[in-house]
Structures are given as C-alpha cells and as structure tokens.
C-alpha cells in the first residue's frame, strides 16, 4: 500500500522527497500547517456530490439558526465513490487527521466565507466540525486532498445551483425536473412525513474522474408524489 504523507498549506511552495518508499510533501518551515494527515492509497471510480435541501431537512428536525435561504442547495459532502465498500478514512488512524480551520480563516478568509455560506452545518452553531468530519472521512480519499477537496465541492455546487435556479415548482413530482435540467440521473433521498407524503431532502450528483457529470449508478428515486418543502410546512 502506497502511503503518502501530506503536509499542506494554503499558497505554500512544496518540496517533494522520497524516504523509504514514502513520498513526503512538505511546506516551507516558516509557513503554518492547515492540514496534517498521513494518507493511504484509495480506490474510487467516481465522485458523488451530496447536496441537501435545508427547508425539507429542518421541517422534520431541529436545525440551528440562521438557516440557509430556501432557494439553494447546500453541501452535505463530496464523496469519492466506488462499488461497496465505499472508500473512507483513507489515512493511518493512529497518526490522526488534524485540520486547523482557524489558520484557514486567517490565510484564506474568502475560502472560509465560501464554505460557511455553501457548506453550513444545519445542526450545530459552527460548521468547522462538519467540515473536518467530511474531510477526514472522505477528503483523505481524494488524491488531491487539502483545500482542493473543498474548492472542487464549492465549484460544482455553484454550477448545480445556477442550473437549478429556475426549478421553482416544488409540487408533487416536480423534483424529476432536476434530472431533465442537469441532463443526468441523480440520486434522491426523501423522508416520509405525516399523511404518507414524502419530501425531498437530498440529491447526489455524480461525476467521472475528469469532472464531467454522469448518471449516478444505482440512482435512487422517490415516490412520484414527493415534493420540495419550505420551512415549517411538513
């Protein structure tokens, strides 16, 4: 198993050396580390960008305010994916996975603000723990890793939101327009609510390794009557 030690920093110059079968990527000694994790090689076939519709989720769960405006999808996670078992936690566990978001905010405030807006935790006051969980579980399985992992998720989320901005019909079955607008089959997650209805909570948009949208393998569908919801309407 190829092991790669990644010591990554925003805007750092890196030096690559080989040590006993390992590739060590290090930064200038004077620069502060943001990510520090010893990655292991992972195997994946495609990426899945999981996006959540906050109004539906918060209609049946206790969410933390302020809530995202009900006109856009926010990020749940970006997952390098293969046939089960899915790759996750692609690092040497006893060496840990450390992410310093305080340094990220200081060194790249625009990126931090972008994450706060597009990748909010719906259940907790701060989002840093949510970002770290996703990075350590899934981001470490992305060969590029580091801030590139977050930037890719943000880039594709903005594209999806731009494409879906005119999908304003949220009535029964309207969610199927998402496939039509994006031109691919996405994955859907719905929740049963009182009266036997379903509300759409989440979609998964899939990409090949060159970042072209693709049909999601084994795409899940919701009931034909499933619909979007607004806050407090379920």
CSV table of C-alpha atoms in Angstrom, one decimal:
chain,number,residue,atom,x,y,z
A,1,UNK,CA,0.0,0.0,0.0
A,2,UNK,CA,1.4,3.3,-1.1
A,3,UNK,CA,1.5,5.8,1.8
A,4,UNK,CA,1.7,9.5,1.2
A,5,UNK,CA,2.4,12.0,3.9
A,6,UNK,CA,0.6,15.2,3.2
A,7,UNK,CA,1.6,18.4,5.0
A,8,UNK,CA,-0.4,21.0,3.1
A,9,UNK,CA,-0.8,24.8,3.5
A,10,UNK,CA,-2.6,27.5,1.6
A,11,UNK,CA,-0.4,29.1,-1.1
A,12,UNK,CA,2.7,27.1,0.1
A,13,UNK,CA,5.6,26.0,-2.0
A,14,UNK,CA,6.1,22.3,-1.6
A,15,UNK,CA,9.2,20.2,-1.7
A,16,UNK,CA,8.9,16.5,-2.6
A,17,UNK,CA,11.4,13.9,-1.4
A,18,UNK,CA,11.4,10.1,-1.2
A,19,UNK,CA,12.0,8.3,2.1
A,20,UNK,CA,11.9,4.6,2.5
A,21,UNK,CA,9.2,4.1,0.0
A,22,UNK,CA,7.2,7.1,1.0
A,23,UNK,CA,6.6,10.4,-0.8
A,24,UNK,CA,6.9,13.3,1.7
A,25,UNK,CA,5.3,16.5,0.6
A,26,UNK,CA,6.4,19.3,3.0
A,27,UNK,CA,6.0,23.0,3.1
A,28,UNK,CA,8.3,25.9,3.9
A,29,UNK,CA,9.2,25.6,7.6
A,30,UNK,CA,8.0,29.1,8.3
A,31,UNK,CA,4.5,28.5,7.0
A,32,UNK,CA,1.7,27.3,9.3
A,33,UNK,CA,0.2,23.9,8.6
A,34,UNK,CA,-3.5,23.7,8.0
A,35,UNK,CA,-3.9,20.0,7.1
A,36,UNK,CA,-1.7,17.3,8.6
A,37,UNK,CA,-2.6,13.7,7.8
A,38,UNK,CA,-0.8,10.6,6.6
A,39,UNK,CA,-2.9,9.4,3.7
A,40,UNK,CA,-3.1,5.9,2.3
A,41,UNK,CA,-3.9,5.0,-1.2
A,42,UNK,CA,-7.6,4.7,-2.1
A,43,UNK,CA,-9.5,3.2,-4.9
A,44,UNK,CA,-12.6,5.0,-6.4
A,45,UNK,CA,-14.4,5.2,-9.7
A,46,UNK,CA,-16.3,8.5,-9.5
A,47,UNK,CA,-17.3,11.3,-7.2
A,48,UNK,CA,-20.7,12.0,-5.7
A,49,UNK,CA,-21.6,15.5,-4.6
A,50,UNK,CA,-24.3,15.2,-2.0
A,51,UNK,CA,-26.5,18.4,-1.7
A,52,UNK,CA,-29.2,19.0,0.8
A,53,UNK,CA,-32.4,21.0,0.7
A,54,UNK,CA,-32.4,22.7,4.1
A,55,UNK,CA,-36.1,23.5,4.3
A,56,UNK,CA,-37.0,19.8,4.0
A,57,UNK,CA,-34.5,18.7,6.5
A,58,UNK,CA,-35.3,21.3,9.0
A,59,UNK,CA,-39.1,20.7,8.6
A,60,UNK,CA,-38.7,17.4,10.5
A,61,UNK,CA,-35.5,18.1,12.6
A,62,UNK,CA,-34.3,20.7,15.0
A,63,UNK,CA,-31.9,22.9,13.0
A,64,UNK,CA,-29.6,25.7,14.2
A,65,UNK,CA,-30.3,29.3,13.1
A,66,UNK,CA,-29.5,31.2,11.0
A,67,UNK,CA,-30.9,28.8,8.3
A,68,UNK,CA,-29.9,28.9,4.7
A,69,UNK,CA,-32.3,30.8,2.4
A,70,UNK,CA,-34.8,28.4,0.8
A,71,UNK,CA,-33.6,29.0,-2.8
A,72,UNK,CA,-30.4,27.0,-3.0
A,73,UNK,CA,-28.8,23.6,-2.3
A,74,UNK,CA,-26.1,23.4,0.3
A,75,UNK,CA,-23.3,20.8,0.6
A,76,UNK,CA,-23.6,17.7,2.7
A,77,UNK,CA,-20.4,16.2,1.3
A,78,UNK,CA,-18.2,15.3,-1.6
A,79,UNK,CA,-17.6,11.5,-1.7
A,80,UNK,CA,-15.0,9.6,-3.8
A,81,UNK,CA,-17.1,6.5,-4.5
A,82,UNK,CA,-16.8,3.0,-5.9
A,83,UNK,CA,-18.9,-0.1,-5.6
A,84,UNK,CA,-19.3,-1.1,-2.0
A,85,UNK,CA,-17.5,-1.0,0.3
A,86,UNK,CA,-17.1,2.8,-0.3
A,87,UNK,CA,-13.6,4.2,0.5
A,88,UNK,CA,-13.4,6.3,3.6
A,89,UNK,CA,-11.0,7.3,6.3
A,90,UNK,CA,-8.0,6.9,3.9
A,91,UNK,CA,-5.3,7.7,6.4
A,92,UNK,CA,-3.2,5.9,9.1
A,93,UNK,CA,-5.6,6.1,12.1
A,94,UNK,CA,-3.0,6.1,14.9
A,95,UNK,CA,-1.4,9.2,13.3
A,96,UNK,CA,-4.7,11.1,13.3
A,97,UNK,CA,-6.3,13.7,11.0
A,98,UNK,CA,-5.7,17.3,12.0
A,99,UNK,CA,-7.3,20.3,10.3
A,100,UNK,CA,-6.8,23.9,11.6
A,101,UNK,CA,-9.7,26.0,10.4
A,102,UNK,CA,-8.6,29.0,12.4
A,103,UNK,CA,-5.5,29.1,10.2
A,104,UNK,CA,-7.6,28.5,7.1
A,105,UNK,CA,-9.7,31.5,8.0
A,106,UNK,CA,-6.7,33.7,8.6
A,107,UNK,CA,-4.8,32.7,5.5
A,108,UNK,CA,-7.8,32.4,3.1
A,109,UNK,CA,-10.8,34.3,4.5
A,110,UNK,CA,-12.6,34.2,1.2
A,111,UNK,CA,-12.5,30.4,1.1
A,112,UNK,CA,-13.6,30.2,4.7
A,113,UNK,CA,-16.6,32.5,4.0
A,114,UNK,CA,-17.4,30.5,0.9
A,115,UNK,CA,-17.5,27.3,3.0
A,116,UNK,CA,-19.6,29.0,5.6
A,117,UNK,CA,-22.2,30.0,3.0
A,118,UNK,CA,-22.3,26.9,0.9
A,119,UNK,CA,-21.4,24.1,3.4
A,120,UNK,CA,-23.2,25.1,6.6
A,121,UNK,CA,-23.9,22.6,9.4
A,122,UNK,CA,-27.6,22.6,9.9
A,123,UNK,CA,-27.5,21.1,13.4
A,124,UNK,CA,-24.6,22.9,15.1
A,125,UNK,CA,-23.6,26.5,15.7
A,126,UNK,CA,-20.3,26.2,14.0
A,127,UNK,CA,-19.5,24.3,10.8
A,128,UNK,CA,-15.8,23.5,11.3
A,129,UNK,CA,-16.6,20.1,12.9
A,130,UNK,CA,-18.8,19.2,10.0
A,131,UNK,CA,-16.1,20.2,7.5
A,132,UNK,CA,-13.4,18.2,9.4
A,133,UNK,CA,-15.6,15.1,9.6
A,134,UNK,CA,-16.1,15.2,5.8
A,135,UNK,CA,-12.5,16.0,5.1
A,136,UNK,CA,-11.1,13.2,7.3
A,137,UNK,CA,-13.7,10.6,6.2
A,138,UNK,CA,-13.9,11.4,2.5
A,139,UNK,CA,-11.4,14.1,1.6
A,140,UNK,CA,-8.5,12.0,2.6
A,141,UNK,CA,-9.6,9.5,-0.1
A,142,UNK,CA,-9.2,12.2,-2.8
A,143,UNK,CA,-5.6,12.2,-4.2
A,144,UNK,CA,-5.6,16.0,-4.5
A,145,UNK,CA,-6.8,16.4,-0.9
A,146,UNK,CA,-6.2,19.6,1.0
A,147,UNK,CA,-8.0,22.8,0.0
A,148,UNK,CA,-8.5,21.3,-3.5
A,149,UNK,CA,-11.1,19.0,-2.0
A,150,UNK,CA,-13.2,21.9,-0.6
A,151,UNK,CA,-12.7,24.0,-3.7
A,152,UNK,CA,-14.0,21.3,-6.0
A,153,UNK,CA,-17.1,20.8,-3.9
A,154,UNK,CA,-17.8,24.6,-3.9
A,155,UNK,CA,-17.1,24.9,-7.6
A,156,UNK,CA,-19.6,22.2,-8.6
A,157,UNK,CA,-22.2,23.2,-6.1
A,158,UNK,CA,-22.3,26.7,-7.6
A,159,UNK,CA,-22.7,25.2,-11.0
A,160,UNK,CA,-25.6,23.0,-9.9
A,161,UNK,CA,-27.3,25.9,-8.1
A,162,UNK,CA,-27.0,28.0,-11.2
A,163,UNK,CA,-28.5,25.3,-13.4
A,164,UNK,CA,-31.4,24.6,-11.0
A,165,UNK,CA,-32.2,28.2,-10.1
A,166,UNK,CA,-35.3,28.2,-12.4
A,167,UNK,CA,-36.7,24.9,-11.0
A,168,UNK,CA,-39.2,26.8,-8.8
A,169,UNK,CA,-42.1,24.3,-9.0
A,170,UNK,CA,-41.9,22.3,-5.8
A,171,UNK,CA,-45.2,20.4,-6.0
A,172,UNK,CA,-45.7,16.7,-6.3
A,173,UNK,CA,-43.3,15.1,-8.7
A,174,UNK,CA,-41.6,18.3,-9.6
A,175,UNK,CA,-38.2,17.0,-8.4
A,176,UNK,CA,-37.9,14.9,-11.6
A,177,UNK,CA,-37.2,18.1,-13.4
A,178,UNK,CA,-33.8,18.1,-11.8
A,179,UNK,CA,-32.7,15.1,-14.0
A,180,UNK,CA,-34.0,17.0,-17.1
A,181,UNK,CA,-32.2,20.2,-16.3
A,182,UNK,CA,-28.9,18.6,-15.3
A,183,UNK,CA,-29.1,16.0,-18.2
A,184,UNK,CA,-28.2,13.1,-15.9
A,185,UNK,CA,-29.8,10.8,-13.5
A,186,UNK,CA,-29.1,11.9,-9.9
A,187,UNK,CA,-29.7,10.1,-6.6
A,188,UNK,CA,-32.6,11.2,-4.5
A,189,UNK,CA,-33.2,10.9,-0.8
A,190,UNK,CA,-36.7,11.5,0.6
A,191,UNK,CA,-38.3,11.3,4.0
A,192,UNK,CA,-41.8,10.1,4.8
A,193,UNK,CA,-43.9,12.6,6.7
A,194,UNK,CA,-47.3,12.5,8.2
A,195,UNK,CA,-50.2,11.6,5.9
A,196,UNK,CA,-48.0,9.2,3.9
A,197,UNK,CA,-46.4,12.1,1.9
A,198,UNK,CA,-42.7,12.3,1.0
A,199,UNK,CA,-40.4,15.3,1.0
A,200,UNK,CA,-37.2,15.6,-0.9
A,201,UNK,CA,-34.2,16.2,1.4
A,202,UNK,CA,-31.1,15.5,-0.6
A,203,UNK,CA,-29.7,14.8,-4.1
A,204,UNK,CA,-26.5,13.2,-5.2
A,205,UNK,CA,-24.9,14.5,-8.4
A,206,UNK,CA,-22.2,12.1,-9.8
A,207,UNK,CA,-19.0,13.0,-11.7
A,208,UNK,CA,-16.4,10.9,-13.5
A,209,UNK,CA,-12.8,11.4,-12.6
A,210,UNK,CA,-12.5,14.2,-15.2
A,211,UNK,CA,-15.4,16.1,-13.5
A,212,UNK,CA,-18.0,15.5,-16.2
A,213,UNK,CA,-21.5,14.9,-14.8
A,214,UNK,CA,-22.6,11.3,-15.3
A,215,UNK,CA,-25.6,9.2,-14.4
A,216,UNK,CA,-25.3,8.0,-10.8
A,217,UNK,CA,-25.0,4.2,-10.7
A,218,UNK,CA,-27.9,2.6,-8.9
A,219,UNK,CA,-29.7,6.0,-8.7
A,220,UNK,CA,-32.4,6.0,-6.1
A,221,UNK,CA,-35.8,7.6,-6.8
A,222,UNK,CA,-38.6,8.9,-4.5
A,223,UNK,CA,-42.3,8.4,-4.8
A,224,UNK,CA,-43.9,10.1,-7.7
A,225,UNK,CA,-45.7,12.4,-5.3
A,226,UNK,CA,-42.6,13.6,-3.4
A,227,UNK,CA,-42.2,17.3,-3.2
A,228,UNK,CA,-39.9,20.1,-2.0
A,229,UNK,CA,-41.0,21.9,1.1
A,230,UNK,CA,-40.5,25.2,2.7
A,231,UNK,CA,-39.6,25.8,6.3
A,232,UNK,CA,-42.2,24.5,8.8
A,233,UNK,CA,-44.5,23.2,6.1
A,234,UNK,CA,-44.1,19.4,6.6
